[in-house]
XYZ file of N, CA, C and O in Angstrom:
804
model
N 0.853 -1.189 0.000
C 0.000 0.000 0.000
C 0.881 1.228 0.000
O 1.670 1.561 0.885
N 0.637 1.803 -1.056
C 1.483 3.407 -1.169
C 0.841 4.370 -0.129
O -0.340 4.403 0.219
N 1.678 4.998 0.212
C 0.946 6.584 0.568
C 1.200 7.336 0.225
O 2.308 7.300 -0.312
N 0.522 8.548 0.207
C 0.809 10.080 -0.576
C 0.929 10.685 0.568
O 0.711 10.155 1.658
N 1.263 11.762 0.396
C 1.422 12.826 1.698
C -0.163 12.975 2.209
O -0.630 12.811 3.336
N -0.739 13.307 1.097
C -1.882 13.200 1.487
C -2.536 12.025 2.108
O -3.074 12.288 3.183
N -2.638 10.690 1.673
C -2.783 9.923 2.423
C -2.249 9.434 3.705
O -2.835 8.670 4.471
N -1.223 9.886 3.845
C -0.610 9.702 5.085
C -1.239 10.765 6.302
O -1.181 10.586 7.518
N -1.888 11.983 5.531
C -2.584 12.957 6.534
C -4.022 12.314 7.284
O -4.488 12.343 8.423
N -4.446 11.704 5.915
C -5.993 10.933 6.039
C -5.268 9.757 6.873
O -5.176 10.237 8.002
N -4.857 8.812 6.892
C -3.894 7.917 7.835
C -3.583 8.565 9.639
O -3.869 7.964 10.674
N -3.069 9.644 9.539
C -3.083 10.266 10.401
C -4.361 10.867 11.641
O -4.330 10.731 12.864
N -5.243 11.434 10.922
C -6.006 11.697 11.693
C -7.216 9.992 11.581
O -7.954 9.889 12.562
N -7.317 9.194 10.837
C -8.279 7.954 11.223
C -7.686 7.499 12.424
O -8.474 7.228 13.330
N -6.011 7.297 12.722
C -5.661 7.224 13.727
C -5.988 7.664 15.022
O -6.346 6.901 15.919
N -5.875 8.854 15.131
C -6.173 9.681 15.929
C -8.049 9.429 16.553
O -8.786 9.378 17.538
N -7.980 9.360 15.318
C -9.936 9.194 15.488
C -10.056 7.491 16.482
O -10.613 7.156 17.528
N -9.286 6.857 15.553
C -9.550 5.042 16.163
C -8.441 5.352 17.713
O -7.658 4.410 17.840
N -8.353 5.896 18.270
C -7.083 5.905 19.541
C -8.684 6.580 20.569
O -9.273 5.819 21.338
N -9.079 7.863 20.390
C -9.517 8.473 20.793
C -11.057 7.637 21.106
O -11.735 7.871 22.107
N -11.402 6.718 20.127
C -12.757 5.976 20.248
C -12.537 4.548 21.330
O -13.226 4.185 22.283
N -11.441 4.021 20.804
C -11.151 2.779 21.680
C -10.683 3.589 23.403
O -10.672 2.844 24.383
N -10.415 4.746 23.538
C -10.045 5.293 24.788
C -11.521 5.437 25.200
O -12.023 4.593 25.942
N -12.207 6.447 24.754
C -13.712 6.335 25.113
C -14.369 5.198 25.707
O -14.907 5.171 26.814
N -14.243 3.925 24.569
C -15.296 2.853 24.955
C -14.863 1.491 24.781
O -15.593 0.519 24.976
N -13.378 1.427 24.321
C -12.823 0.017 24.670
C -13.680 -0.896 23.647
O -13.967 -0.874 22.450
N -13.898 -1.600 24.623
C -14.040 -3.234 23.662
C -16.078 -3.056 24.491
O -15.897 -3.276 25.689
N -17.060 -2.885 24.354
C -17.986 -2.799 24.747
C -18.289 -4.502 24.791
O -18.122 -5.368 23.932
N -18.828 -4.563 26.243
C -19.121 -5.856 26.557
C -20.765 -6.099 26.012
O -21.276 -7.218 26.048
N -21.328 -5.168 25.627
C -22.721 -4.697 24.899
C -22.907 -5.467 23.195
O -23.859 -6.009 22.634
N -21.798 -5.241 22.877
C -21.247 -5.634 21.337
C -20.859 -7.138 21.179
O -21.521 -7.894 20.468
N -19.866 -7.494 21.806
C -18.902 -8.700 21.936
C -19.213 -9.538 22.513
O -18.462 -10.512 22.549
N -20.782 -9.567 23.423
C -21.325 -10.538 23.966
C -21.997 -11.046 22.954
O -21.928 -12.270 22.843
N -22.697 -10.406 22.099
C -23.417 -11.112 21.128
C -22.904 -11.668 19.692
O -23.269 -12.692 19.116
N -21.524 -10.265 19.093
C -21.116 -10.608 17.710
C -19.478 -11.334 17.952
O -18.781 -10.629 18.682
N -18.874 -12.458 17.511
C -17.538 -12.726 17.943
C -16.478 -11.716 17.558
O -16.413 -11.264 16.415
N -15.500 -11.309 18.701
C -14.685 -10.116 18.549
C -13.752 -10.478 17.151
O -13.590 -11.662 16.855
N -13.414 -9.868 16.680
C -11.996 -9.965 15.644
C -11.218 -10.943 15.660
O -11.001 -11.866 14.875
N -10.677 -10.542 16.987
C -9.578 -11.097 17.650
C -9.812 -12.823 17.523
O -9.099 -13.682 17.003
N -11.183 -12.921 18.262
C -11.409 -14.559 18.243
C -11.241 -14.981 16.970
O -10.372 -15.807 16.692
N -12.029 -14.473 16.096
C -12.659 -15.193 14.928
C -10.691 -15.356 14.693
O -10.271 -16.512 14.752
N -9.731 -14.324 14.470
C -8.220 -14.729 14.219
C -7.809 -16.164 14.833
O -7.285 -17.138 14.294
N -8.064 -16.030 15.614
C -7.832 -17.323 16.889
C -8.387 -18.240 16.547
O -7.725 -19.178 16.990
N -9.643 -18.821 15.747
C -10.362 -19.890 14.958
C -9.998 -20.156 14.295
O -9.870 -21.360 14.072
N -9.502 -19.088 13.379
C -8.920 -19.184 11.692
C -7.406 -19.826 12.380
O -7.393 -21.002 12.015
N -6.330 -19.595 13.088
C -5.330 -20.418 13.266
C -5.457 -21.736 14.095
O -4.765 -22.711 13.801
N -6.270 -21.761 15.047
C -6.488 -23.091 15.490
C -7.043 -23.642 14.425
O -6.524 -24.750 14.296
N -7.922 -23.434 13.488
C -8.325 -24.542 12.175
C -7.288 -24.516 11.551
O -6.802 -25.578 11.938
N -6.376 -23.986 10.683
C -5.460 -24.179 10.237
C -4.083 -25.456 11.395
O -3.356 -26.405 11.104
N -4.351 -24.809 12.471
C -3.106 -25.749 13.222
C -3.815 -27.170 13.703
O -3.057 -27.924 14.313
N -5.205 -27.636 13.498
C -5.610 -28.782 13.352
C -6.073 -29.559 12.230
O -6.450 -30.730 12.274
N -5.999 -28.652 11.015
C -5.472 -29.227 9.764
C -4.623 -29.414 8.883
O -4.724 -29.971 7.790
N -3.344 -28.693 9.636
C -1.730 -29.206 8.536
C -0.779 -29.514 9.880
O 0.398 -29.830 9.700
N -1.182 -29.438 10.873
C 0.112 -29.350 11.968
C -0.043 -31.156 12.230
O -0.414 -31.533 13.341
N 0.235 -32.084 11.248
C -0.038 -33.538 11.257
C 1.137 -33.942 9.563
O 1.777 -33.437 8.641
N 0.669 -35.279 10.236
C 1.649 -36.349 9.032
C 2.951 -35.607 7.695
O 3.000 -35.527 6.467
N 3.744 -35.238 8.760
C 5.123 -34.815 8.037
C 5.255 -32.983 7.355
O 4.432 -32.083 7.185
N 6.165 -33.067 7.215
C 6.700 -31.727 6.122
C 6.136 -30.474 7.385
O 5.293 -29.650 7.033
N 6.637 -30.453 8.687
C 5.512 -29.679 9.660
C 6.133 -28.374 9.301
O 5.374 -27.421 9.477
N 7.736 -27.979 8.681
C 8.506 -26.765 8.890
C 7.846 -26.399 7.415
O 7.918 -25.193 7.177
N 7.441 -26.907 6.744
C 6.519 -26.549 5.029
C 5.362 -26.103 4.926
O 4.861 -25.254 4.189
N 4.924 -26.822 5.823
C 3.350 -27.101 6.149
C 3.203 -25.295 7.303
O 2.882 -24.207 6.825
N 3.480 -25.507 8.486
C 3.834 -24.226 8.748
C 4.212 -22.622 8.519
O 3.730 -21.656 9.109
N 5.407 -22.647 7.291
C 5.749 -21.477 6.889
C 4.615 -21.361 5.790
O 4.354 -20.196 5.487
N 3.801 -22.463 5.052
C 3.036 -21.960 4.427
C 1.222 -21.271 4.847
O 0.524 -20.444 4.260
N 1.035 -21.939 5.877
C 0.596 -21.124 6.969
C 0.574 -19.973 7.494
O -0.352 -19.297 7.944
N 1.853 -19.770 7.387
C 2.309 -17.780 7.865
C 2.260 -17.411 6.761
O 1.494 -16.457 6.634
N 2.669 -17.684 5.991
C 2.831 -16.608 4.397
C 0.933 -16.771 3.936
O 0.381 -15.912 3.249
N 0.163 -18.066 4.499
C -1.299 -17.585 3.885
C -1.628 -16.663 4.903
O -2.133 -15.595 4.556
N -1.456 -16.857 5.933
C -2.169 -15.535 7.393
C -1.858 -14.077 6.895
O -2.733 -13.231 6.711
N -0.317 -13.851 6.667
C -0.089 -12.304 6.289
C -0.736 -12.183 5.271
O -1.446 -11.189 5.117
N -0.618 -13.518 3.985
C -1.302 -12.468 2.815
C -3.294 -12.207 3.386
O -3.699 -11.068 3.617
N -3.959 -13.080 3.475
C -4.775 -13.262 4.507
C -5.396 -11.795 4.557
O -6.369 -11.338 3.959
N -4.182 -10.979 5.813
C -4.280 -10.080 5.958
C -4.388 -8.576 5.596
O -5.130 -7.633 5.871
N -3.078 -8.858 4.704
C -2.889 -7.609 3.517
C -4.309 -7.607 2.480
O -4.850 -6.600 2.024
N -4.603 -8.614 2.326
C -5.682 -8.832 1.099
C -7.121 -8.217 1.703
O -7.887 -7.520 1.037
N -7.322 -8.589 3.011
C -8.424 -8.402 3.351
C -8.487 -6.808 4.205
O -9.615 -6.459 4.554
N -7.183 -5.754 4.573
C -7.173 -4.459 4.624
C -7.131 -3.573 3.527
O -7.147 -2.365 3.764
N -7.068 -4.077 2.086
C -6.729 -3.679 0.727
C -8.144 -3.822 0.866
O -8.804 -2.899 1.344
N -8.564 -4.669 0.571
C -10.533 -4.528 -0.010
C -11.747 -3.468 0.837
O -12.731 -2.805 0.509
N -10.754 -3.884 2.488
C -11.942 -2.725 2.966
C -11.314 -1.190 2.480
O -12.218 -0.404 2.197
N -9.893 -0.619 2.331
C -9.411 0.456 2.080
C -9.875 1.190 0.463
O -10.091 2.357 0.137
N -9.897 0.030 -0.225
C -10.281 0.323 -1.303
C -11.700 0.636 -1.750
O -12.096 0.937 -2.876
N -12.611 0.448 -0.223
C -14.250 1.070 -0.820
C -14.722 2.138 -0.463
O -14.332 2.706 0.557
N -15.676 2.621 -1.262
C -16.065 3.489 -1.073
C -16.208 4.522 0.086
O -17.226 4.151 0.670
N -15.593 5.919 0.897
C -15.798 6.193 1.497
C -15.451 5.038 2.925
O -16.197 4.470 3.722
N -14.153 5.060 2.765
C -13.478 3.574 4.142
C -13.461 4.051 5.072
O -13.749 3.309 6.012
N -13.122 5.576 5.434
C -12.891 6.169 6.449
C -12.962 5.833 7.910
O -12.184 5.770 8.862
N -14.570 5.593 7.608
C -15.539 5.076 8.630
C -15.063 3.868 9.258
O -14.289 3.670 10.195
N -15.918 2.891 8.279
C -15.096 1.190 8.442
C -13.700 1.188 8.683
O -13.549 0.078 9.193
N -12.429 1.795 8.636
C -11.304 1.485 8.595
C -11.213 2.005 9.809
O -10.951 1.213 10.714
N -11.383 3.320 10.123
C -11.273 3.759 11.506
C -11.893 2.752 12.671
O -11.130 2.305 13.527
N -12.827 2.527 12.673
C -13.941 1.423 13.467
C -12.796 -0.093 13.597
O -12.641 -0.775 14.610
N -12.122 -0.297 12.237
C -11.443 -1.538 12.864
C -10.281 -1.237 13.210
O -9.730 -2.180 13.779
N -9.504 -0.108 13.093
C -8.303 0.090 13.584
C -8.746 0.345 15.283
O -8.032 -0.154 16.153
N -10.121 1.255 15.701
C -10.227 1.114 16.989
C -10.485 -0.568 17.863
O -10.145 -0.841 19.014
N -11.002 -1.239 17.119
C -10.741 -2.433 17.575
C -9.812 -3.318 17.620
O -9.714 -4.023 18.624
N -9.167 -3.427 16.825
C -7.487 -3.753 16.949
C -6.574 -2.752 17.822
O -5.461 -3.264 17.936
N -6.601 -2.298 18.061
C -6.764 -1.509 19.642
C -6.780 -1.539 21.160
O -7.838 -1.198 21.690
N -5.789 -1.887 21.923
C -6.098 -2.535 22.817
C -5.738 -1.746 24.064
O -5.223 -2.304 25.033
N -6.046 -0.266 24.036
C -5.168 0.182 24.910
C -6.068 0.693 26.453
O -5.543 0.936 27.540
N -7.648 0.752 26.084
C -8.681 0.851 27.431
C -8.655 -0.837 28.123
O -8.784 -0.953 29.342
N -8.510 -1.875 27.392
C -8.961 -2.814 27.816
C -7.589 -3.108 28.460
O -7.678 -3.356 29.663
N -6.475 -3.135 28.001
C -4.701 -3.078 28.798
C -4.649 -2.279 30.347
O -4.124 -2.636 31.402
N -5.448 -1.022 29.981
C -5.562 -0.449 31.100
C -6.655 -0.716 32.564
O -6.580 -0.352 33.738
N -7.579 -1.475 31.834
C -8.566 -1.774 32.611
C -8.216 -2.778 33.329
O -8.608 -2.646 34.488
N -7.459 -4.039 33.076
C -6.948 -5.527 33.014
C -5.828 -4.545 34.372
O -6.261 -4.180 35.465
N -4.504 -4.339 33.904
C -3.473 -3.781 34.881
C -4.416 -2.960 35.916
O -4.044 -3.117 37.078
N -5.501 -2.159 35.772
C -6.009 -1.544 37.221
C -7.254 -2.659 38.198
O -7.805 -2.512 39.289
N -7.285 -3.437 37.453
C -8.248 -4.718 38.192
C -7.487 -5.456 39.686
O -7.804 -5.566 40.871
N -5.875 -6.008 38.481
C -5.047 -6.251 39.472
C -4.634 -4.760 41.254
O -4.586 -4.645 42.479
N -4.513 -4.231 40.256
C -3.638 -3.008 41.809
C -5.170 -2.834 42.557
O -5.117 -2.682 43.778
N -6.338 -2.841 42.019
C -7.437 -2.508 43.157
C -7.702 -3.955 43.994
O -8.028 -4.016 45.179
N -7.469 -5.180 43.029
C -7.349 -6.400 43.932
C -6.502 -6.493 44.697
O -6.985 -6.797 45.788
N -5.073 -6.361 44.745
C -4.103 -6.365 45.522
C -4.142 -5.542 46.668
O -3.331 -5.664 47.587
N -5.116 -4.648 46.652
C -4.838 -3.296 47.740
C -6.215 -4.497 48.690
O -6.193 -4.369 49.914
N -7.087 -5.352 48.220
C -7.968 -5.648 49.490
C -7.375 -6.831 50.098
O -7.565 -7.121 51.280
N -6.236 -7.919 48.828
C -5.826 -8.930 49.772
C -5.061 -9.602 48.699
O -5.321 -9.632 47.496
N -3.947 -10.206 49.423
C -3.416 -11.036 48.512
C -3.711 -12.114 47.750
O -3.214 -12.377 46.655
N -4.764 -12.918 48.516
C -5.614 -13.732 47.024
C -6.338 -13.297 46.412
O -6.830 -13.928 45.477
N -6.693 -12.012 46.712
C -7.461 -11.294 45.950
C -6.635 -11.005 44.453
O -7.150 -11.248 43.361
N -5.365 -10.485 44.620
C -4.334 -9.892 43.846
C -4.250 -11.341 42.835
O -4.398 -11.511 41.625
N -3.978 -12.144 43.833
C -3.457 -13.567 43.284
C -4.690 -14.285 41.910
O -4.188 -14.850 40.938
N -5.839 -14.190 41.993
C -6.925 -14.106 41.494
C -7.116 -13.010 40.282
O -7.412 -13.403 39.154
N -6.929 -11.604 40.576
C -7.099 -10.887 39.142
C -5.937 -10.786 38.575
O -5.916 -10.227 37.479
N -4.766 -11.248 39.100
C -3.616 -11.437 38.095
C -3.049 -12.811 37.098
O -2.289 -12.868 36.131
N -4.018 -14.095 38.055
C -4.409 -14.774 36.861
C -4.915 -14.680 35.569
O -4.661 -15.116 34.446
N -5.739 -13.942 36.135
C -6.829 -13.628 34.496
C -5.838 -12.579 33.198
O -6.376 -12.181 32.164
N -4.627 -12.341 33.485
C -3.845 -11.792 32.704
C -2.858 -12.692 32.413
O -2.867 -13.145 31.268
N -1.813 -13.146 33.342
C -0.746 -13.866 33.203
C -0.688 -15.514 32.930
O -1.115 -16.128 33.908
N -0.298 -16.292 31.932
C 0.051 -17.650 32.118
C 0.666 -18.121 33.394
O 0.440 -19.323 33.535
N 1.123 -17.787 34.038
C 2.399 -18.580 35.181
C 1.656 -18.915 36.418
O 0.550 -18.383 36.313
N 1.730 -19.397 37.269
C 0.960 -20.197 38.650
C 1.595 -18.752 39.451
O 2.691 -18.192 39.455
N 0.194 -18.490 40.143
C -0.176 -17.225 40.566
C -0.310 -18.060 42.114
O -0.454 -17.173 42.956
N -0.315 -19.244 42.699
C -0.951 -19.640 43.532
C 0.273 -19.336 44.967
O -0.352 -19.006 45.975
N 1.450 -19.379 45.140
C 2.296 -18.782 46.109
C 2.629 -17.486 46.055
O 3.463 -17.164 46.902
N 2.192 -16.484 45.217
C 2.801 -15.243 44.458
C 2.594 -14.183 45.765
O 1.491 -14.147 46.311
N 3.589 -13.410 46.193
C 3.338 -12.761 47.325
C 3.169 -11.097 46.250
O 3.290 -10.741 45.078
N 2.819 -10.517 47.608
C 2.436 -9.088 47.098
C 3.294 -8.232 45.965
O 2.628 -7.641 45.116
N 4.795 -8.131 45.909
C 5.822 -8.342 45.148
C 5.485 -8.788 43.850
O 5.141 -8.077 42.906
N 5.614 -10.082 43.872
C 5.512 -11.313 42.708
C 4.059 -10.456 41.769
O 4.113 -10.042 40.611
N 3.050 -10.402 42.564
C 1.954 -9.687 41.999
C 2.004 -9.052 40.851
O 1.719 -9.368 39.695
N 2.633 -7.595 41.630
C 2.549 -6.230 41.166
C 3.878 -6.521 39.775
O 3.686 -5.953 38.700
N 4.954 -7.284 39.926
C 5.747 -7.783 39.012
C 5.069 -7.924 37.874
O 5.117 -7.149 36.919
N 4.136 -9.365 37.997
C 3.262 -9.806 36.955
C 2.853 -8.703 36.177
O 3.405 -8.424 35.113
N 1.912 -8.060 36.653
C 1.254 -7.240 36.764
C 1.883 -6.423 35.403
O 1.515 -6.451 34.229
N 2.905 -5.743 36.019
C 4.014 -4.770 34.752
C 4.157 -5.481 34.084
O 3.670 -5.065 33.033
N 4.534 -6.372 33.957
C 5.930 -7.330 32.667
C 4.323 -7.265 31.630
O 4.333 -6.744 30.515
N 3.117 -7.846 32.209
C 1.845 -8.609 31.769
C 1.749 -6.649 30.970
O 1.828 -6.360 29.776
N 1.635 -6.049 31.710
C 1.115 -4.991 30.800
C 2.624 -4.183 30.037
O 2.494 -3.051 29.570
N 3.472 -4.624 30.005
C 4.669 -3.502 29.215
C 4.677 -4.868 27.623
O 4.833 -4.457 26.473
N 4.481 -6.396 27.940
C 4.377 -6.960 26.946
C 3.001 -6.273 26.388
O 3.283 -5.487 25.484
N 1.786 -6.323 26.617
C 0.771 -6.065 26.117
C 0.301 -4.725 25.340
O -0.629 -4.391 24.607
N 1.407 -4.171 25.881
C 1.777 -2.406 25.567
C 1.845 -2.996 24.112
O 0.972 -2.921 23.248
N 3.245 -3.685 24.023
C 3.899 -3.781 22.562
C 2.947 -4.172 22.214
O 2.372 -3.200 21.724
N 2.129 -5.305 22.099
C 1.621 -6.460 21.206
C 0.130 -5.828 20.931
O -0.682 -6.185 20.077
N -0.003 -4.667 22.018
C -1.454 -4.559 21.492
C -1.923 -2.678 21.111
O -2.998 -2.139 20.848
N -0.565 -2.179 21.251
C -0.670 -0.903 21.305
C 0.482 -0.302 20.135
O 0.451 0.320 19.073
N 1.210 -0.737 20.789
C 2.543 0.058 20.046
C 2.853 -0.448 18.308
O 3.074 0.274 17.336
N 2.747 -2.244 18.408
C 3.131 -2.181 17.422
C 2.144 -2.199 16.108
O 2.518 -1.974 14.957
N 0.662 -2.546 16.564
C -0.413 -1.872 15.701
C -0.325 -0.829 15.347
O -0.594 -0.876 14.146
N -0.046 0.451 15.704
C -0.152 1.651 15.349
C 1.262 1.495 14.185
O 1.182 1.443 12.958
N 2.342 1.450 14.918
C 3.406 0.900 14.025
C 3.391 0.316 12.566
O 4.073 0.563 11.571
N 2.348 -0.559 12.817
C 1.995 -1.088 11.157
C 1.457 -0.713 10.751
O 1.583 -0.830 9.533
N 0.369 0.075 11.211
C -1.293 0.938 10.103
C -0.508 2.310 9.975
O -0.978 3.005 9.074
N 1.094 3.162 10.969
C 1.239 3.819 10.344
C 2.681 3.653 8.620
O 3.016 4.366 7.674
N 3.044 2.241 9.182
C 3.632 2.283 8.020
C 2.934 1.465 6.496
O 3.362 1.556 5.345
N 1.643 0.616 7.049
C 1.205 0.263 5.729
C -0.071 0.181 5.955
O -0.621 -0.757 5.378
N -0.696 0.816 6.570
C -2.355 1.554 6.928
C -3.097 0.161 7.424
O -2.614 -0.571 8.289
N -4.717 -0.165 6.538
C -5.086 -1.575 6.834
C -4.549 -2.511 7.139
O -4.474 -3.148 8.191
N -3.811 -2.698 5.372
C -2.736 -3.847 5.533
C -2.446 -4.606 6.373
O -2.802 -5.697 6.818
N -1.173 -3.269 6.653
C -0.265 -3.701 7.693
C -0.835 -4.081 8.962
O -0.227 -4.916 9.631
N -1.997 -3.551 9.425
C -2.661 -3.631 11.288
C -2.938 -5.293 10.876
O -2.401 -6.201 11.509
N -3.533 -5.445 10.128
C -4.678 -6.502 9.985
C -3.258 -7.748 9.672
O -3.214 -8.752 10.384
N -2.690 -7.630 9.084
C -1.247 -8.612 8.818
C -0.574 -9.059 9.706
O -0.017 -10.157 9.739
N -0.583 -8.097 10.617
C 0.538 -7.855 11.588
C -0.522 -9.035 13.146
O -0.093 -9.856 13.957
N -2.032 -8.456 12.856
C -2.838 -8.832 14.449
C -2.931 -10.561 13.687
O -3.122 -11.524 14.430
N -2.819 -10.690 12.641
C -3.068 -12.307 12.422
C -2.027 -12.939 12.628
O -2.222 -14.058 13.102
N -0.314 -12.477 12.344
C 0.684 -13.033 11.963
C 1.188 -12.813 13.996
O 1.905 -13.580 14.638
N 0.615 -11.752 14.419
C 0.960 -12.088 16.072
C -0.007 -12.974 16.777
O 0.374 -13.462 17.841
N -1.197 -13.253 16.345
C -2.108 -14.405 17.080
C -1.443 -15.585 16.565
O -1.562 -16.574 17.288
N -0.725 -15.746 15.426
C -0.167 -17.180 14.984
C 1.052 -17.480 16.188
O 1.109 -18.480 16.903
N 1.854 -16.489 16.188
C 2.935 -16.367 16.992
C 2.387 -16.743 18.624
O 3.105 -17.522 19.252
N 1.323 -16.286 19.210
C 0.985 -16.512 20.594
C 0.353 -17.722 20.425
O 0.389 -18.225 21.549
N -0.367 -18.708 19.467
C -0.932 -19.517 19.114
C 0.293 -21.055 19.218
O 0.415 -21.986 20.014
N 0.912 -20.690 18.114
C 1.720 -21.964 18.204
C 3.231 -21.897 17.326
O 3.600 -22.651 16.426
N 3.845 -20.894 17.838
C 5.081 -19.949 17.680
C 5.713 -20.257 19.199
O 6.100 -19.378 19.969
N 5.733 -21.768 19.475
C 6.205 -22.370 20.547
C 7.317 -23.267 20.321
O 7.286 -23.955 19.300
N 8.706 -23.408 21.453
C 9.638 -24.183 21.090
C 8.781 -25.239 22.081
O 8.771 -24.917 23.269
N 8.036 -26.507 21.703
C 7.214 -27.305 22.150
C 7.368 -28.737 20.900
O 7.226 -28.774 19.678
N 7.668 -29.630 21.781
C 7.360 -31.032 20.210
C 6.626 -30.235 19.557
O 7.142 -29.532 18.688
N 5.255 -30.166 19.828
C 4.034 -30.173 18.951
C 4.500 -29.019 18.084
O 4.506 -29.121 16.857
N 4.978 -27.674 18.860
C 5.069 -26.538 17.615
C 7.074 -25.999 17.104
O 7.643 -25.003 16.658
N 7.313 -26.900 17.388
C 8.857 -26.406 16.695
C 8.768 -26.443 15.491
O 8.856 -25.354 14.923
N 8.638 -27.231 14.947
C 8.566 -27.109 13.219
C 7.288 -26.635 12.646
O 7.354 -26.196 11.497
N 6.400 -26.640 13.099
C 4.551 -26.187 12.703
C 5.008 -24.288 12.856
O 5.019 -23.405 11.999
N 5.272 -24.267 14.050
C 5.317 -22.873 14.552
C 6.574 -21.844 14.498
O 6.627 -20.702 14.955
N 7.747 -22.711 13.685
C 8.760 -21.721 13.461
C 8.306 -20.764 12.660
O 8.699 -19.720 13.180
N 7.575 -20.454 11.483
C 7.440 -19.225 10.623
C 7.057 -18.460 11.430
O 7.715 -17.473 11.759
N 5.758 -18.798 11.980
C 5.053 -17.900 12.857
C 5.679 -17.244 13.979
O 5.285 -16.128 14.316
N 6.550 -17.785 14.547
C 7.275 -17.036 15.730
C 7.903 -16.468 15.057
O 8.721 -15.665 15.506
């Protein structure tokens, strides 16, 4: 995707517009209870893919061709919405949902208001963020989680989206949120994903 100066201005402020909307109203639990978020439906599309080629041989083939269909995937399907009529709208709307920076913030202040009434309390809303056994974690260990859980989530859900929609607008956001759900998916040094999941990591 080219940009013009001009497009890079229109780029600029949809930004601004999708930052300012996802700060407002996040991920509405109003919406996402009823229609499946983005995000999931990404998460379907690679678990079907990783329970239909991640089997009987060629897994490092079978795999990288996997990542190279997800990015194009991606690029293909931010090109068609960019390219219609009057996108503004629609493009802004999904760049605020690929967006993760009310719901990052909401997640990290769940933990510090749990932690301030008790330590299993802490121990409890910092599960719901972190993989690692939360079950001896003292007040410390917590608030640790806590950062690392939100300075990764910074990158993966803030920084480097903007990063890609500002260097290749749709495209790039939509390329980038499929080719990092592959990576958190099965972009694992694990039997099952060393050779399935090397492209993707």
């Amino acid at each position: 995707l080219r940009i013009t100066p001009s497009g890079g201005i229109a780029l600029r402020m949809i930004l601004i517009a999708a930052l300012l909307l996802d700060a407002a109203f996040g991920e509405p639990r109003w919406l996402w209870d009823r229609l499946p978020h983005p995000a999931v439906l990404m998460g379907r599309l690679v678990g079907w893919c990783d329970a239909r080629f991640n089997r009987d041989g060629e897994l490092k083939l079978k795999g990288t061709l996997v990542a190279v269909s997800l990015l194009t995937t991606g690029l293909s399907l931010g090109w068609v919405i960019h390219i219609l009529p009057d996108h503004g709208v629609i493009e802004g709307l999904t760049v605020a949902i690929l967006i993760a920076q009310k719901s990052l913030v909401e997640h990290v202040r769940a933990v510090a208001t749990a932690l301030r009434l008790s330590i299993p309390e802490g121990r409890r809303a910092v599960a719901m963020i972190v993989g690692r056994d939360t079950a001896d974690m003292t007040g410390p260990d917590i608030a640790r989680a806590a950062i690392e859980s939100a300075a990764e989530n910074l990158s993966d859900g803030v920084v480097a989206p903007v990063f890609w929609y500002l260097v290749a607008g749709l495209p790039g956001i939509l390329a980038y949120k499929l080719v990092n759900t592959a990576d958190s998916m099965i972009g694992h040094l694990t039997p099952k994903y060393r050779d399935f999941g090397w492209a993707s990591a």
